[in-house]
GROMACS .gro file of C-alpha atoms in nm:
model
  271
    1UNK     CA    1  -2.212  -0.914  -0.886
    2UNK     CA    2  -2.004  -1.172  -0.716
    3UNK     CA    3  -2.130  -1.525  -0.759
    4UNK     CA    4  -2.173  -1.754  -0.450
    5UNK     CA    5  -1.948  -1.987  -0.356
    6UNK     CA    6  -1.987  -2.374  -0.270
    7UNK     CA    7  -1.853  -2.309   0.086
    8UNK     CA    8  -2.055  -2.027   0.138
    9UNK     CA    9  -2.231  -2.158   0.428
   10UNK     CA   10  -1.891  -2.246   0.592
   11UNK     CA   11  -1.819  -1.926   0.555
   12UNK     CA   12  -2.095  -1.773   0.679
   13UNK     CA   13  -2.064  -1.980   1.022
   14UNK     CA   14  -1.663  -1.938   1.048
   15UNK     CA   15  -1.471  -1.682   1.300
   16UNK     CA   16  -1.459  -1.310   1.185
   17UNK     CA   17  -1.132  -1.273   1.020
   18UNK     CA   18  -1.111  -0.870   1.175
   19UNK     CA   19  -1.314  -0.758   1.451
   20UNK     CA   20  -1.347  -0.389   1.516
   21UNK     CA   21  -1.539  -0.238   1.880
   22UNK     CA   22  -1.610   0.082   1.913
   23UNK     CA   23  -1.307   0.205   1.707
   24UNK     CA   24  -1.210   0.568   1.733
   25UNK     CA   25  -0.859   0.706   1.566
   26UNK     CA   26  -0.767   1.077   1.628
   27UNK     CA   27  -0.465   1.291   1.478
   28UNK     CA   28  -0.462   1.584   1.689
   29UNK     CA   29  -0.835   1.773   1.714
   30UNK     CA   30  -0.924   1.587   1.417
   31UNK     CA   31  -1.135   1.268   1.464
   32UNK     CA   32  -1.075   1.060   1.155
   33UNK     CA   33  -1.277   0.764   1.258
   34UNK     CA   34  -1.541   0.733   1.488
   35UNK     CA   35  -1.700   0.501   1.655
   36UNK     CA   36  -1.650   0.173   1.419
   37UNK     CA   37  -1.794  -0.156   1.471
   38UNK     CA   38  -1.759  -0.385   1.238
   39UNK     CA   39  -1.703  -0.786   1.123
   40UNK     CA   40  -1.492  -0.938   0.845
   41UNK     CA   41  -1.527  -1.256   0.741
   42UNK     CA   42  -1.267  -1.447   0.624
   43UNK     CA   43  -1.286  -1.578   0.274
   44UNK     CA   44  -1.466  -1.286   0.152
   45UNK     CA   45  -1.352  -0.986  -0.048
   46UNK     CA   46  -1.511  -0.679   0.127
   47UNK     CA   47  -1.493  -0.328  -0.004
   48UNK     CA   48  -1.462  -0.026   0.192
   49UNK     CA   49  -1.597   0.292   0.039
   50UNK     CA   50  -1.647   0.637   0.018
   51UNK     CA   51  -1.626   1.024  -0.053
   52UNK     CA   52  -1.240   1.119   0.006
   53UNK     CA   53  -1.151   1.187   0.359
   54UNK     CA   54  -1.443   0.947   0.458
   55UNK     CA   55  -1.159   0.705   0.658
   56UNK     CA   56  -1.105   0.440   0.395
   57UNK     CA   57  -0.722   0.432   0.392
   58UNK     CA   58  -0.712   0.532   0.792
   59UNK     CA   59  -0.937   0.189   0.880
   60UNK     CA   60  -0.689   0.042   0.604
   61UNK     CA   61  -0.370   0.081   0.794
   62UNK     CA   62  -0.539   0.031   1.060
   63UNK     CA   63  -0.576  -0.333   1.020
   64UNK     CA   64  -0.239  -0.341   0.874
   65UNK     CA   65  -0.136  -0.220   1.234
   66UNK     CA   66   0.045   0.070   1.065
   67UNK     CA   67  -0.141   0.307   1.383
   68UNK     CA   68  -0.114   0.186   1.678
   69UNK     CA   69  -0.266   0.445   1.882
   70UNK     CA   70  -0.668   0.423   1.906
   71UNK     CA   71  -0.917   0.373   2.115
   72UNK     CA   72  -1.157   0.037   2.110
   73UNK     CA   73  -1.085  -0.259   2.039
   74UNK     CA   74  -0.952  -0.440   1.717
   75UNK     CA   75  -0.873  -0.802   1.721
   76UNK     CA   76  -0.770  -1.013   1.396
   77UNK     CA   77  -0.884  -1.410   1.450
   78UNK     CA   78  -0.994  -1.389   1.767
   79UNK     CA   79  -0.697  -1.222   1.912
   80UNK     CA   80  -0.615  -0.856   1.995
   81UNK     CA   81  -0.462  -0.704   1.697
   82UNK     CA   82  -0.149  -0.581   1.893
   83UNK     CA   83  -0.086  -0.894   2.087
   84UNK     CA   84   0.086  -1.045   1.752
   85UNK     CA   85   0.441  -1.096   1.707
   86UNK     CA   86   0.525  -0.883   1.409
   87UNK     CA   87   0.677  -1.160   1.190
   88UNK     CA   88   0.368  -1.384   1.308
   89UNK     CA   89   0.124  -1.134   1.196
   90UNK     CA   90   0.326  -1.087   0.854
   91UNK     CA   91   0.311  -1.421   0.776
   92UNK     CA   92  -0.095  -1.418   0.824
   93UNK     CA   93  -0.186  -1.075   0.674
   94UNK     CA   94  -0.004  -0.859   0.360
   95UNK     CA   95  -0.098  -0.532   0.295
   96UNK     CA   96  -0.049  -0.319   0.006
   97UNK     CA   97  -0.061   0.062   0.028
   98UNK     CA   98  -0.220   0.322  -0.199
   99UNK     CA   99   0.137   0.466  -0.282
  100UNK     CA  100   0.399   0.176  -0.340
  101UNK     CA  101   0.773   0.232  -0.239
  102UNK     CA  102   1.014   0.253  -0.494
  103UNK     CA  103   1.155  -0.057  -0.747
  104UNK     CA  104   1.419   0.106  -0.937
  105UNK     CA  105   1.667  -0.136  -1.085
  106UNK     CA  106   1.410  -0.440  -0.962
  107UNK     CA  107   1.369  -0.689  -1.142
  108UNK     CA  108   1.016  -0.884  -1.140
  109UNK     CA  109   1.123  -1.179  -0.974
  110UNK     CA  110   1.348  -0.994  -0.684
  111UNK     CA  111   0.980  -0.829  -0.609
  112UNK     CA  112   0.815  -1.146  -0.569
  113UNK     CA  113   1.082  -1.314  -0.359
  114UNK     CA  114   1.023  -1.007  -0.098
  115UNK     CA  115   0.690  -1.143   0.005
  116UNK     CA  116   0.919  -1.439   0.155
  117UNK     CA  117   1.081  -1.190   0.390
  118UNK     CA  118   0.830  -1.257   0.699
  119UNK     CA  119   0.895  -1.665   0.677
  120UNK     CA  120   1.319  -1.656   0.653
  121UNK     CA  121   1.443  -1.273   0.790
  122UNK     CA  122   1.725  -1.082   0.596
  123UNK     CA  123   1.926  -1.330   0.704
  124UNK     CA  124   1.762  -1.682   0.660
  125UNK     CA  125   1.822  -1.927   0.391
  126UNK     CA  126   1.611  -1.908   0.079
  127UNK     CA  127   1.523  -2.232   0.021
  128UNK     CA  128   1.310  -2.484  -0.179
  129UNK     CA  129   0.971  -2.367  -0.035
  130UNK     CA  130   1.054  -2.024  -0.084
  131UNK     CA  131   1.164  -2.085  -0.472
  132UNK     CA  132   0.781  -2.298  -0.505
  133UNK     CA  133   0.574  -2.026  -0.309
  134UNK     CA  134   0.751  -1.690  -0.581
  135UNK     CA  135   0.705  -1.914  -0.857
  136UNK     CA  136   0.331  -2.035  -0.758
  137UNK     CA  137   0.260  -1.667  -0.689
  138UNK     CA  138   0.408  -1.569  -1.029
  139UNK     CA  139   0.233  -1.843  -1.192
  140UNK     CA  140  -0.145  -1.772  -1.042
  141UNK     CA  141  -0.089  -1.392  -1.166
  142UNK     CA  142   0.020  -1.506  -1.471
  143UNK     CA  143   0.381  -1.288  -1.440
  144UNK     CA  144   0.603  -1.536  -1.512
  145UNK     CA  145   0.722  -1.410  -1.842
  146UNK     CA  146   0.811  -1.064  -1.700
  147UNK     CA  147   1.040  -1.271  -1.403
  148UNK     CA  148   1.381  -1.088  -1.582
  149UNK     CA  149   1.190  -0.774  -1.678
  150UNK     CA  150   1.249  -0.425  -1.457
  151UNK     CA  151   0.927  -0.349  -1.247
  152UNK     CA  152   0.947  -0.002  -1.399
  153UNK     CA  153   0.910  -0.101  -1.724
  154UNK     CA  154   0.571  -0.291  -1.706
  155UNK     CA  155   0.244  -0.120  -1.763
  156UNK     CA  156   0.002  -0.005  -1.474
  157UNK     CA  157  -0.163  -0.330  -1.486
  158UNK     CA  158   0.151  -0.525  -1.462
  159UNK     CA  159   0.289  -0.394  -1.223
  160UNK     CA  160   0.005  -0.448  -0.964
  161UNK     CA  161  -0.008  -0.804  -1.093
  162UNK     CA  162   0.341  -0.846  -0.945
  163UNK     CA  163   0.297  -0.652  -0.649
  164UNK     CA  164  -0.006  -0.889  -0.622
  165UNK     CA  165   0.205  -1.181  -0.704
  166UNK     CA  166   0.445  -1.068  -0.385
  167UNK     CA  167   0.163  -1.056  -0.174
  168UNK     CA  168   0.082  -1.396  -0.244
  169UNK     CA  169   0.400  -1.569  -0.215
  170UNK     CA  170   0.359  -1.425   0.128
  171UNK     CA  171   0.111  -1.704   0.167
  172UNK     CA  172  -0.094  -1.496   0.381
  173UNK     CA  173  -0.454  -1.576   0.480
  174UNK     CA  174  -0.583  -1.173   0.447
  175UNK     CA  175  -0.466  -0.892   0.175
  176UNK     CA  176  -0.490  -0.563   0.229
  177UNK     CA  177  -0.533  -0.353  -0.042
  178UNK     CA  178  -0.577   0.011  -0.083
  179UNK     CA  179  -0.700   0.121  -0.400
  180UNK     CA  180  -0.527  -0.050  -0.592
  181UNK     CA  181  -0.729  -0.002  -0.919
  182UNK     CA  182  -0.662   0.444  -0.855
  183UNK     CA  183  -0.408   0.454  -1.185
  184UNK     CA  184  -0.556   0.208  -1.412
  185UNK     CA  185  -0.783   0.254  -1.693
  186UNK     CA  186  -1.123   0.052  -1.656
  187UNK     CA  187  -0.985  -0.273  -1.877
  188UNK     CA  188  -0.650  -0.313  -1.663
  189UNK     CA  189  -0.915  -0.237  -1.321
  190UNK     CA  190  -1.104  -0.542  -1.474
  191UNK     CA  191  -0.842  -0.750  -1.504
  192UNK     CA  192  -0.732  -0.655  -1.165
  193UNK     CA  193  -1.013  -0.727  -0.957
  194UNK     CA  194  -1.099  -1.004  -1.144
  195UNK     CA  195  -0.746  -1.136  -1.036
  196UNK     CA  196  -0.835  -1.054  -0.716
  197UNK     CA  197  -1.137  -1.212  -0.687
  198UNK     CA  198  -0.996  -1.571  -0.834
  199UNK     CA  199  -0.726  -1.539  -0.571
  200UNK     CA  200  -1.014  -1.544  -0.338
  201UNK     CA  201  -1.210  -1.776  -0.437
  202UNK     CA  202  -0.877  -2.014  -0.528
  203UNK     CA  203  -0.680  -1.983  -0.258
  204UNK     CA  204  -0.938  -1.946  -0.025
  205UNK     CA  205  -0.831  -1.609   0.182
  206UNK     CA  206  -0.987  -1.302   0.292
  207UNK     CA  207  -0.933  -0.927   0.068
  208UNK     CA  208  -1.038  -0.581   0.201
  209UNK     CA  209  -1.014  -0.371  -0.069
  210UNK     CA  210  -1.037   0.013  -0.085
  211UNK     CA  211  -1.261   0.180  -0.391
  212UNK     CA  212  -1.393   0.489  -0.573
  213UNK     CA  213  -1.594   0.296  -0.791
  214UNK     CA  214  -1.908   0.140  -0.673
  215UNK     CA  215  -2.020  -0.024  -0.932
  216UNK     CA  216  -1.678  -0.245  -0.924
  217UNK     CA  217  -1.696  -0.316  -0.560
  218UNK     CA  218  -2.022  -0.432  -0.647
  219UNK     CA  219  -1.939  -0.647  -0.972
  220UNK     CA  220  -1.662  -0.793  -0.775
  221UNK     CA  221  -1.680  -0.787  -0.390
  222UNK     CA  222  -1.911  -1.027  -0.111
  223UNK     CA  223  -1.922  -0.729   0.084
  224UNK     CA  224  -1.978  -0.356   0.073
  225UNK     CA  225  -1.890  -0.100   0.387
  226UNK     CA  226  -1.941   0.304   0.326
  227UNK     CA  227  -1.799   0.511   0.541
  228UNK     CA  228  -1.842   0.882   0.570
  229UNK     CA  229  -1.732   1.123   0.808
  230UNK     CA  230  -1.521   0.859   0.971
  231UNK     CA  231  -1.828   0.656   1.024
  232UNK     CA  232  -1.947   0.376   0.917
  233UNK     CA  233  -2.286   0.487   0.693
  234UNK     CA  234  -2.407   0.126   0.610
  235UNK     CA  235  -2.274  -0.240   0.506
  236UNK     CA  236  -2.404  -0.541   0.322
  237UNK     CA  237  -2.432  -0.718   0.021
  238UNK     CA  238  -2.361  -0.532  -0.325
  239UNK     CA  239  -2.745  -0.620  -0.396
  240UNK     CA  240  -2.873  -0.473  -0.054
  241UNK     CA  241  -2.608  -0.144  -0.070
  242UNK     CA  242  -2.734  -0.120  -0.454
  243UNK     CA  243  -3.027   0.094  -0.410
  244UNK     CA  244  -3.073   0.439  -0.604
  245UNK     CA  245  -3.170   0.588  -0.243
  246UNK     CA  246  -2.811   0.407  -0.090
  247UNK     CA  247  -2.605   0.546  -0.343
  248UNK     CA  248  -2.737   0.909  -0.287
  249UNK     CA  249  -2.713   0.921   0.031
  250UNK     CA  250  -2.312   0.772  -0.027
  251UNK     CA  251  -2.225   1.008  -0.241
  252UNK     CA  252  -2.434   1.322  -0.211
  253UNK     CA  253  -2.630   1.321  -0.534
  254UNK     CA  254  -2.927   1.180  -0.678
  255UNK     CA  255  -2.768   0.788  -0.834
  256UNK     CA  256  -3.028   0.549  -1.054
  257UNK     CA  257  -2.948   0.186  -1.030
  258UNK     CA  258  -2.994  -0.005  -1.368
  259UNK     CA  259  -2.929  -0.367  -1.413
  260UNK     CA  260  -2.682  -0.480  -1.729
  261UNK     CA  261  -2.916  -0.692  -1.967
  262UNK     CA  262  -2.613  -0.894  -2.089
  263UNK     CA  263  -2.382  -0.929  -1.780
  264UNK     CA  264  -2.691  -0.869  -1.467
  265UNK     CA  265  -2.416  -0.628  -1.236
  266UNK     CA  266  -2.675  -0.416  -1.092
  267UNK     CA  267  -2.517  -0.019  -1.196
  268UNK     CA  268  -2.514   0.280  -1.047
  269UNK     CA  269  -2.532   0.600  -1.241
  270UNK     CA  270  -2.598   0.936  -1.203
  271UNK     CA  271  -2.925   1.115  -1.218
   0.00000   0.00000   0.00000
């Protein structure tokens, strides 16, 4: 379970990073979220979630601004979501998506410099903050040695290292990101949402994450939010959402919640 922090009660009295009223988002008859209201607070890593279909990546983009058609409100510190300039809101909030674009013939470090694009244009001068902020990035993710490798030729776990690393030389203040533990096996999803979590804590910024596995968004995440149905079926702390009778009613079948002797997560398994 995530430790507590020494500015947790700074934290706890700061602005909501995202605020979300009364939130509905429809695509045709279909209503794929309903109804949301919800706070994120900044400095936090909060996980969203859920059976398939339940709204995870559709509140995920979202708050990237990738819909812009809903009804409710949705503001990101303290200001209505689609009052921001694009480039402003680039600069304060990176997202990455479930399904990457393509890097052929990419090398590492050409990745990393993207996440400058927000703070110079195609057409600005890359200059000596830029070169500090991809090579700080590279350096916190620990990528530096792959800087003349090809993207595609990394491992799973690499790779979303580096797509981590561009995120951060974004020097954002929120990251966005959906799932992106789906195509790793469980040591590489480790080592990436451990990653994730220093970032956090170290650069002091605010992750929503989107998860299958609960007992990961638990291990590593402040904050848990299951949705179902496009709703928002309860929130809290991983030791509050942790309950045998939680998890059922999350996932549809009976869940026992043990506690690790050597590590203390709290796990959930099935009956």
């Amino acid at each position: 379970m995530a430790t507590t922090r020494p500015h947790s009660t700074e934290v706890a009295s700061a602005a909501p990073l995202f605020e979300l009223d009364k939130v509905r988002f429809e695509i045709g008859a279909a209503t794929l979220l309903d109804g949301i209201d919800l706070s994120i607070a900044p400095e936090r890593v909060t996980a969203l979630i859920g059976h398939n279909g339940s709204g995870k990546t559709t509140l995920m983009r979202l708050l990237a601004r990738h819909h812009v058609q809903y009804a409710g409100a949705i503001r990101f510190d303290g200001k209505s979501i689609a009052s921001w300039r694009p480039r402003e809101f680039a600069r304060r909030v990176a997202h990455l998506p479930q399904y990457t674009p393509s890097t052929d013939g990419m090398l590492v470090s050409e990745l990393v410099a993207l996440g400058r694009y927000p703070w110079h244009g195609s057409l600005g001068t890359f200059g000596e903050e830029d070169h500090a902020r991809v090579a700080e990035a590279m350096q916190l993710t620990d990528v530096q040695q792959y800087a003349n490798r090809m993207v595609d030729s990394l491992s799973g776990g690499e790779r979303q290292r580096v797509w981590l690393a561009m995120l951060i030389a974004q020097d954002s203040r929120c990251l966005l990101l959906d799932e992106p533990t789906s195509a790793l096996d469980i040591a590489h999803q480790v080592e990436v949402l451990d990653l994730v979590r220093t970032l956090c804590e170290q650069r002091r910024i605010g992750v929503v994450v989107v998860l299958h596995d609960i007992n990961m968004a638990a291990r590593f995440c402040d904050r848990i939010v299951a949705l179902r149905h496009g709703r928002i079926l309860m929130q809290g702390t991983p030791g509050e959402i942790m309950t045998g009778s939680n998890l059922a009613a999350i996932y549809g079948v009976p869940m026992n919640v043990l506690r690790d002797p050597a590590s203390g997560h709290l796990v959930g398994v099935p009956q």
